[in-house]
Amino acid sequence: MNNKQWQIGSVKIDGQAILAPMAGVSDIAYRLLAKEHGAALVCTEMVSAMGIKYKNERTHELLRLEDVERPVSMQIFSSNPEAIAIGAKVVADAGADIVDINMGCPVKKVVSSGDGSALMKNPDLAARVAEAAVKAVDVPVTVKMRIGWDSDSINVVDFAKRIESTGVAAIAVHGRTKEQMYSGHADWSYIKAVKEAVAVPVMGNGDIVEPEDAKCMLDETGCDAVMVGRGAQGNPWIFNRIHHYLATGEILPAPTDIERLDMLLKHFDLLCQYKGESMAVKEIRTHAGWYMKGLPESAYWRNRVNTIHTVTSFHNELESYRKILSEMYSD
């Protein structure tokens, strides 16, 4: 079993484990950790093309990249072809190797504007959106979609073929409907159907939690790569573990409890570096819940972290917890 090298347009991707774009998760701090731990491609949080068009300051903060992240995909969203064209140009100028268009987000405030997965109900408009981006930039354009709006309107195969006709370089499919949100199970059979229906590379997304899941999806669907979303939350090790398993058939051990705390601290320090201490203290709380999940007395320590307001306090709380765990495991 070899780790596959493949391409999205002219961009070479060395490996088959990709960090999915996730709002509030795949910011620059986490992308750096994912890249360091073997992610073959990292994707940014989705950026509003309308926000770019109207020069929203918060939107432009999301465009920061580091060269070490490359190749990096920057995701934009809008149902307005003109805005998508502007957004695609801006993110390409910001250094994106790939421009990705979100046609899969199920969140109410996104779909209520006709964006995200709402575009799956309007394939003609979706195609105009994709085509506008393809014509606007020289870098490859990709589209991420779901399998349909609900169980009665699963249209992903025809939708993917329509999108492919616009000149996009790859397609990502999350094996759930919009109505499912993140519940239930992803139906990988539709990822397989899309792979068989289009000529461009296909990335599969949904229910990749362990290295074995990645191999199962690749084997069952024939997709070119797996995109890891929730399985990567508080777990940057997942990428190297998938990479190693696909290459050798060997399962690397999961990180120890101490390693998880050390990574949480590293993640926090990166947030401080890139977003400032005040923002880092707020944002690390969500990540801490993921890193600490299942650890001894984790509920107590998560609560402690959720009440801290300074960098020093966070370091002190984590060091206290680390010391308790070290003593527990040395007995």
XYZ file of C-alpha atoms in Angstrom, residues 114 193 222 309:
4
model
C -29.550 30.946 -0.745
C -21.659 7.149 -7.621
C -12.798 4.719 -5.246
C -9.550 34.961 31.343
